[in-house]
mmCIF file of C-alpha atoms in Angstrom:
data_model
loop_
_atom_site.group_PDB
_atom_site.id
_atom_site.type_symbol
_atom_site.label_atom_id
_atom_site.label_comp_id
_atom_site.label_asym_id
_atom_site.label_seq_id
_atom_site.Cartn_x
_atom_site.Cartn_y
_atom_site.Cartn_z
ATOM 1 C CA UNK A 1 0.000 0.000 0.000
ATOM 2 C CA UNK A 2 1.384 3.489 -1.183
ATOM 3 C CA UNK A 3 -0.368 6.134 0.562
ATOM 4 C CA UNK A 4 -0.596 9.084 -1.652
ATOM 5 C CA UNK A 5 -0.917 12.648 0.113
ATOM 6 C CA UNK A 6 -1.201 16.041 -1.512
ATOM 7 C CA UNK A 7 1.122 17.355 -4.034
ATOM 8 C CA UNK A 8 1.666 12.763 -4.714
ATOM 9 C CA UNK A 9 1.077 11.716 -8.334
ATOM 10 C CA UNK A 10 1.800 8.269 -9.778
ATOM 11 C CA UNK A 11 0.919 5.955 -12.737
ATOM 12 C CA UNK A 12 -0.897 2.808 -12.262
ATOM 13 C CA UNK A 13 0.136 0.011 -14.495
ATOM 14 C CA UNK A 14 -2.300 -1.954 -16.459
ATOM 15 C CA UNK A 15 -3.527 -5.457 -15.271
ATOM 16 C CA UNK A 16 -3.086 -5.138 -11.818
ATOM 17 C CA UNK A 17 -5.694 -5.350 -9.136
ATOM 18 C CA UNK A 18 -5.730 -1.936 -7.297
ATOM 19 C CA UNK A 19 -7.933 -0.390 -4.855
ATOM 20 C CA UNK A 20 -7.995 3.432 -4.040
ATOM 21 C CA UNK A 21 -9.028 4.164 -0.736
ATOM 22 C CA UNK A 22 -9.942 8.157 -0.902
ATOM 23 C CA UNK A 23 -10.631 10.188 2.417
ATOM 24 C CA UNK A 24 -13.268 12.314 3.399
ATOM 25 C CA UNK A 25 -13.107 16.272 2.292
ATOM 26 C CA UNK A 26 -10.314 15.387 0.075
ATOM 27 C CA UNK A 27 -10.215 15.676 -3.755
ATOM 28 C CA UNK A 28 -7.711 14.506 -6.731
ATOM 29 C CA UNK A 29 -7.372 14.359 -10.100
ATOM 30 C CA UNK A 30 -7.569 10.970 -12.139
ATOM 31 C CA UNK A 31 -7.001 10.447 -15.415
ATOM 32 C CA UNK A 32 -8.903 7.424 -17.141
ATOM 33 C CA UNK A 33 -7.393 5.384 -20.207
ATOM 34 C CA UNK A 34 -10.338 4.900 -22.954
ATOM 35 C CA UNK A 35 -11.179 1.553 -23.421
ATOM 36 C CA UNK A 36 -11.521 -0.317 -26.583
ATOM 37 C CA UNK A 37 -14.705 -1.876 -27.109
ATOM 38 C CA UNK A 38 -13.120 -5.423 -27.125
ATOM 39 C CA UNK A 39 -11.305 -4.669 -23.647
ATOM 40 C CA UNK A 40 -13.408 -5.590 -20.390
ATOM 41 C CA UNK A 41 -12.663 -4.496 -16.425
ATOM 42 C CA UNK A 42 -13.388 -6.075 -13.908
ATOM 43 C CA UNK A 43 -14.860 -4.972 -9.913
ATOM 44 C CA UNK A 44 -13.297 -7.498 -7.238
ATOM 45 C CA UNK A 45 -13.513 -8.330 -3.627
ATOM 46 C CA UNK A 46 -11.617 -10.013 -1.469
ATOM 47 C CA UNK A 47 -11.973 -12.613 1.010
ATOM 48 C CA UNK A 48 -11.187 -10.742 4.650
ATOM 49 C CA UNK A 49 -7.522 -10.960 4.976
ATOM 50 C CA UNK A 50 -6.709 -12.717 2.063
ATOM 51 C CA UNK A 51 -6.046 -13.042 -1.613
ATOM 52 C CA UNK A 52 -8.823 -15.157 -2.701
ATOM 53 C CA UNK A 53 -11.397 -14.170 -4.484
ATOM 54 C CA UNK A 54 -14.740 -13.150 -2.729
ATOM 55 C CA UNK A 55 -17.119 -11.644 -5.629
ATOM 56 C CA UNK A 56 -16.320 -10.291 -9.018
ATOM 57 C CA UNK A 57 -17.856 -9.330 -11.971
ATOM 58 C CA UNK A 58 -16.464 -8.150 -15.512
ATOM 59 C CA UNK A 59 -18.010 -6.425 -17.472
ATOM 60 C CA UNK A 60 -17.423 -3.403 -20.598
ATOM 61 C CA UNK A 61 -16.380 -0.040 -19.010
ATOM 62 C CA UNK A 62 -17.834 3.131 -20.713
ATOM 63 C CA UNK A 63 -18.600 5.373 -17.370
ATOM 64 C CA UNK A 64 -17.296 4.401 -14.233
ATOM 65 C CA UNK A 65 -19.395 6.777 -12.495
ATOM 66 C CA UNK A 66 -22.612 5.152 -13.214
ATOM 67 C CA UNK A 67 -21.563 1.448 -14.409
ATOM 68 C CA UNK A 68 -19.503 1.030 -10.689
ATOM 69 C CA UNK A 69 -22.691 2.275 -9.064
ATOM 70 C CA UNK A 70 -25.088 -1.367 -9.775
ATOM 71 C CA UNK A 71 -22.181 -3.760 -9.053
ATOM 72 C CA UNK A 72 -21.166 -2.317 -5.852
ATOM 73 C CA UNK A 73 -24.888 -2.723 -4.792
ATOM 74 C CA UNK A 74 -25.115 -6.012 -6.244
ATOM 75 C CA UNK A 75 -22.712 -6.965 -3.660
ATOM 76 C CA UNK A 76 -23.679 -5.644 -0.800
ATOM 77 C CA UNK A 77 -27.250 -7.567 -1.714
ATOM 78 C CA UNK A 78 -25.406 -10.788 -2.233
ATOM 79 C CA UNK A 79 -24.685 -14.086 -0.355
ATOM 80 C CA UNK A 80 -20.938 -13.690 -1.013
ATOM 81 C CA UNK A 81 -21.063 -10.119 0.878
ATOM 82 C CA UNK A 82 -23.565 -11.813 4.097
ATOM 83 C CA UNK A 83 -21.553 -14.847 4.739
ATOM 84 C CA UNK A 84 -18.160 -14.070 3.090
ATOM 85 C CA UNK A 85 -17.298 -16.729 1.485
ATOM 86 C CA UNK A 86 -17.571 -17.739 -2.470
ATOM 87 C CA UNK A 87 -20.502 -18.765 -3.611
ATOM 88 C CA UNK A 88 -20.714 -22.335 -4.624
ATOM 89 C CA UNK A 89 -23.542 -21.136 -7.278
ATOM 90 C CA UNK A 90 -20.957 -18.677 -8.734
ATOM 91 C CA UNK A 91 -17.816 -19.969 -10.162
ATOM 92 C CA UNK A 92 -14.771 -17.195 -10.669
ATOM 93 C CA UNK A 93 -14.452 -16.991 -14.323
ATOM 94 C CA UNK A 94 -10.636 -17.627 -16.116
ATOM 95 C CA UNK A 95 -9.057 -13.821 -16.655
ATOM 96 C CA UNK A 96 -9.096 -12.762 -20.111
ATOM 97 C CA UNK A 97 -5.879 -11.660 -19.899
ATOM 98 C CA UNK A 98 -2.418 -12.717 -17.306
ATOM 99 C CA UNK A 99 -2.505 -10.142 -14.514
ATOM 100 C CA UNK A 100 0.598 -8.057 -14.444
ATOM 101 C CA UNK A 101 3.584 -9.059 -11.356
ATOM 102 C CA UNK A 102 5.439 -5.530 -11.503
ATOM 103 C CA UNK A 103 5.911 -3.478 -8.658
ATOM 104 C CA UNK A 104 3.570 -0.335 -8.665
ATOM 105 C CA UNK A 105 4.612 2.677 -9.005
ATOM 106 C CA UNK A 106 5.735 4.836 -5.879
ATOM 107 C CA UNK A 107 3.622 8.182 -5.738
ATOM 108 C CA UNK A 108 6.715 10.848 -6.325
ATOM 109 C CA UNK A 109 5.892 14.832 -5.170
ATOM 110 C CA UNK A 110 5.286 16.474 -8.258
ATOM 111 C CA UNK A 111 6.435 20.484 -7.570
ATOM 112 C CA UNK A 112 9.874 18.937 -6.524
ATOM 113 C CA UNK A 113 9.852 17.232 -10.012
ATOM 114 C CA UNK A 114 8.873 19.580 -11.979
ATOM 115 C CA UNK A 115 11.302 22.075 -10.565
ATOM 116 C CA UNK A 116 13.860 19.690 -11.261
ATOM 117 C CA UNK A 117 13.022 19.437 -14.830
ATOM 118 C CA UNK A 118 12.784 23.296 -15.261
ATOM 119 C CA UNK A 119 16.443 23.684 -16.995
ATOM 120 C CA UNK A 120 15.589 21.036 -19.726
ATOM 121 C CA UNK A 121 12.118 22.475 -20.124
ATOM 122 C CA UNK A 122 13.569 25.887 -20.302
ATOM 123 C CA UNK A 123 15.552 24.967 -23.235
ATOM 124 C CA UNK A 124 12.519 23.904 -25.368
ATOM 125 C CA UNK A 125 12.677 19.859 -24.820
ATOM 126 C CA UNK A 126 9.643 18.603 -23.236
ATOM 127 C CA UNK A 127 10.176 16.015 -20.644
ATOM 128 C CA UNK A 128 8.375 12.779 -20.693
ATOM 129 C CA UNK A 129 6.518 12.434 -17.010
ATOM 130 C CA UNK A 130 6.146 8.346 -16.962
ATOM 131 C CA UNK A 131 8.234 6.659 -19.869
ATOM 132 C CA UNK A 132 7.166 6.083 -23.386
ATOM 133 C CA UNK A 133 6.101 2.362 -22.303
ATOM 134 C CA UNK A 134 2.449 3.281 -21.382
ATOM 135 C CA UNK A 135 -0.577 4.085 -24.183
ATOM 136 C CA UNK A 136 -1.283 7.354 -22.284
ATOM 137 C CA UNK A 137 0.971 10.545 -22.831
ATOM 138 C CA UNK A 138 2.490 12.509 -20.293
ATOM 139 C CA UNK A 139 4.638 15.369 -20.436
ATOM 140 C CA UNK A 140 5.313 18.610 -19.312
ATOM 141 C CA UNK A 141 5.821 20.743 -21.990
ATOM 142 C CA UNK A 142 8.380 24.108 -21.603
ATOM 143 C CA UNK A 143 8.592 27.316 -24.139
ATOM 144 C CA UNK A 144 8.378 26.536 -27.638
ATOM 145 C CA UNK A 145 5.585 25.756 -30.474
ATOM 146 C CA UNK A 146 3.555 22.851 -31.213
ATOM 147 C CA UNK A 147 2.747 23.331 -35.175
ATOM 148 C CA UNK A 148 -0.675 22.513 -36.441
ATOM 149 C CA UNK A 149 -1.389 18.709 -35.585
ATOM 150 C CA UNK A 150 -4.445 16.899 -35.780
ATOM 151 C CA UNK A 151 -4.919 13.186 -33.613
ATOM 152 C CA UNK A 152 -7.511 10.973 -33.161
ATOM 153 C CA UNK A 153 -7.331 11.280 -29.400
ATOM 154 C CA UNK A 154 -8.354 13.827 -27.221
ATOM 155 C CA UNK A 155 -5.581 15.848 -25.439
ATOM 156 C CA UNK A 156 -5.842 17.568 -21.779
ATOM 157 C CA UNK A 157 -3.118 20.444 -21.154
ATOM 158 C CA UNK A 158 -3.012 21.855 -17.817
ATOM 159 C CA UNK A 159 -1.195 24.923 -17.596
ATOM 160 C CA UNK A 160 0.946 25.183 -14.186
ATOM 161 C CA UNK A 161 3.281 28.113 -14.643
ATOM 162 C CA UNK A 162 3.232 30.860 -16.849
ATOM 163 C CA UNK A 163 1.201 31.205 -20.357
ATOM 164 C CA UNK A 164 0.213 29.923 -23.466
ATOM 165 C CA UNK A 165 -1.938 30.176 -26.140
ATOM 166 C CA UNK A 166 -3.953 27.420 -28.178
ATOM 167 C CA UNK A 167 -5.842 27.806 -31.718
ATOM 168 C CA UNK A 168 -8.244 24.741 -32.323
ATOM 169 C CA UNK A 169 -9.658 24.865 -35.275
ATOM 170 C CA UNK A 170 -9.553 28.473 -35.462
ATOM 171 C CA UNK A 171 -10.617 29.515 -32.593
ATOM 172 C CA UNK A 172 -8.359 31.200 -30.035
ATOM 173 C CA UNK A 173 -7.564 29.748 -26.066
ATOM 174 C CA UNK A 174 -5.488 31.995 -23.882
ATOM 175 C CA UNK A 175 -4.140 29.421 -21.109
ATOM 176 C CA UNK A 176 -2.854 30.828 -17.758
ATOM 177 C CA UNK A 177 -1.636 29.082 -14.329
ATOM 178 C CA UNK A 178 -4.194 26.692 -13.254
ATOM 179 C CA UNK A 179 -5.839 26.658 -16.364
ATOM 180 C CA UNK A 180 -6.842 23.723 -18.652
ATOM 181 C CA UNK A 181 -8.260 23.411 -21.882
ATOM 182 C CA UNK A 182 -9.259 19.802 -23.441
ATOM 183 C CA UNK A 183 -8.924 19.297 -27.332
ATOM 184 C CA UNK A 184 -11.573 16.748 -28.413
ATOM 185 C CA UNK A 185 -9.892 14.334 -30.917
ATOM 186 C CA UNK A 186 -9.990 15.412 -34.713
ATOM 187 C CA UNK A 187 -9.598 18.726 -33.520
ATOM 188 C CA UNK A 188 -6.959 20.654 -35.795
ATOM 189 C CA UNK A 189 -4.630 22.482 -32.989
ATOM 190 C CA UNK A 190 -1.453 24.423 -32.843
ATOM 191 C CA UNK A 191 0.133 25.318 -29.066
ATOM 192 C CA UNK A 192 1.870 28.394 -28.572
ATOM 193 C CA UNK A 193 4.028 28.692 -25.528
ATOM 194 C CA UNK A 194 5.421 31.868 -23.857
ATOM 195 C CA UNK A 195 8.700 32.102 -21.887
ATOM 196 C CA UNK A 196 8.021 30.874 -18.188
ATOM 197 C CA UNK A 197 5.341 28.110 -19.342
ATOM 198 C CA UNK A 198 5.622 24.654 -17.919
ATOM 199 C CA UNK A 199 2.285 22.680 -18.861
ATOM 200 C CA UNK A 200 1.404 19.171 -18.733
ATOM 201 C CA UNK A 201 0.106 17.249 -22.023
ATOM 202 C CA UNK A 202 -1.951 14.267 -21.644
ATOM 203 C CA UNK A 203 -2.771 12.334 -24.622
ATOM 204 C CA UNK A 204 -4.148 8.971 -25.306
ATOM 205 C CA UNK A 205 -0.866 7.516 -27.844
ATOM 206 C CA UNK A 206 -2.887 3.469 -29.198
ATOM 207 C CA UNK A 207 0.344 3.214 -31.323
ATOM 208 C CA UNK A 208 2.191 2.773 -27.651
ATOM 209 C CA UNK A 209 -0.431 0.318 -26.778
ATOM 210 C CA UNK A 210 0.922 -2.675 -25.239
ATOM 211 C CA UNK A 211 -0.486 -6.167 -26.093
ATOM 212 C CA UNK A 212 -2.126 -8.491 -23.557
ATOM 213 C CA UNK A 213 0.684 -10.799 -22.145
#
């Protein structure tokens, strides 16, 4: 268990069981990978102190916010959740794909990071957050100009320090600290960025998708 306090960000790899356990009167930011329509999640519990398998079920994720919302109940309404143990009646179904065995990642502070990252970013290279091994794009992005470029994706830029300016598809975006503009995908864009600008890009990259192993 990593717990991750304010100013923590981390990654979390794909295929591997996680549970966040969030706090009352506290808020963060996460950012969801779209799924495929061929790709399934699934919602798991656990056996009280243990790894085996209390109560699952898989099923196509389009909206966690509402499609969490039955199963949870389901639970909480089922033999498996008033006895705790498996049900007999239910057998666990084979994993569509192997579940991942690396370590997760360790939330890092982010302001110390970035601040250690200002003299590359000052010199115009942007500075890849998580690795180029995961389908989601992360960077931080430092003066400089992104000419016109069009993706199927969308893209999220969150501007932390200083200024910049997008056009998407000819309309203008003036981006200051704390700001954040989202540019749905097939949007034609170009990113202007003043001296002093450190913003972070988030894009959805399929061509770095990984296959199921």
């Amino acid at each position: 268990m990593y717990p991750s306090v304010r100013g923590r960000c981390s990654c979390s790899r794909p295929r591997i069981p996680h549970s966040p356990q969030r706090q009352a009167n506290t808020v963060g930011l996460v950012v969801e990978r779209r799924r495929l329509p061929s790709e399934i999640d699934c919602l798991r519990y656990y056996v009280e102190n243990s790894t085996d398998v209390l109560f699952e079920r898989w099923f196509p994720c389009k909206d966690l916010g509402t499609q969490l919302v039955p199963v949870i109940k389901e639970f909480f309404s089922s033999e498996q959740y008033r006895t705790g143990k498996p049900s007999k009646d239910e057998p666990l179904r084979q994993p569509p794909f192997q579940l991942n065995g690396m370590h997760v990642m360790k939330p890092f502070v982010f302001r110390e990071w970035v601040e250690k990252h200002h003299p590359e970013l000052a010199g115009g290279r942007p500075v890849n957050v998580f690795g180029a091994q995961f389908e989601t794009e992360t960077a931080l992005y430092g003066p400089g100009e992104t000419e016109k470029s069009r993706h199927d994706t969308d893209i999220w830029i969150w501007q932390l320090e200083g200024s910049s300016q997008v056009t998407m598809d000819g309309q203008p975006f003036s981006l200051s600290a704390r700001d954040s503009l989202l540019i749905p995908g097939q949007s034609e864009y170009q990113w202007q960025r003043s001296e002093g600008c450190v913003a972070l890009y988030v894009r959805q990259n399929p061509e770095r998708k990984s296959a199921y192993f």
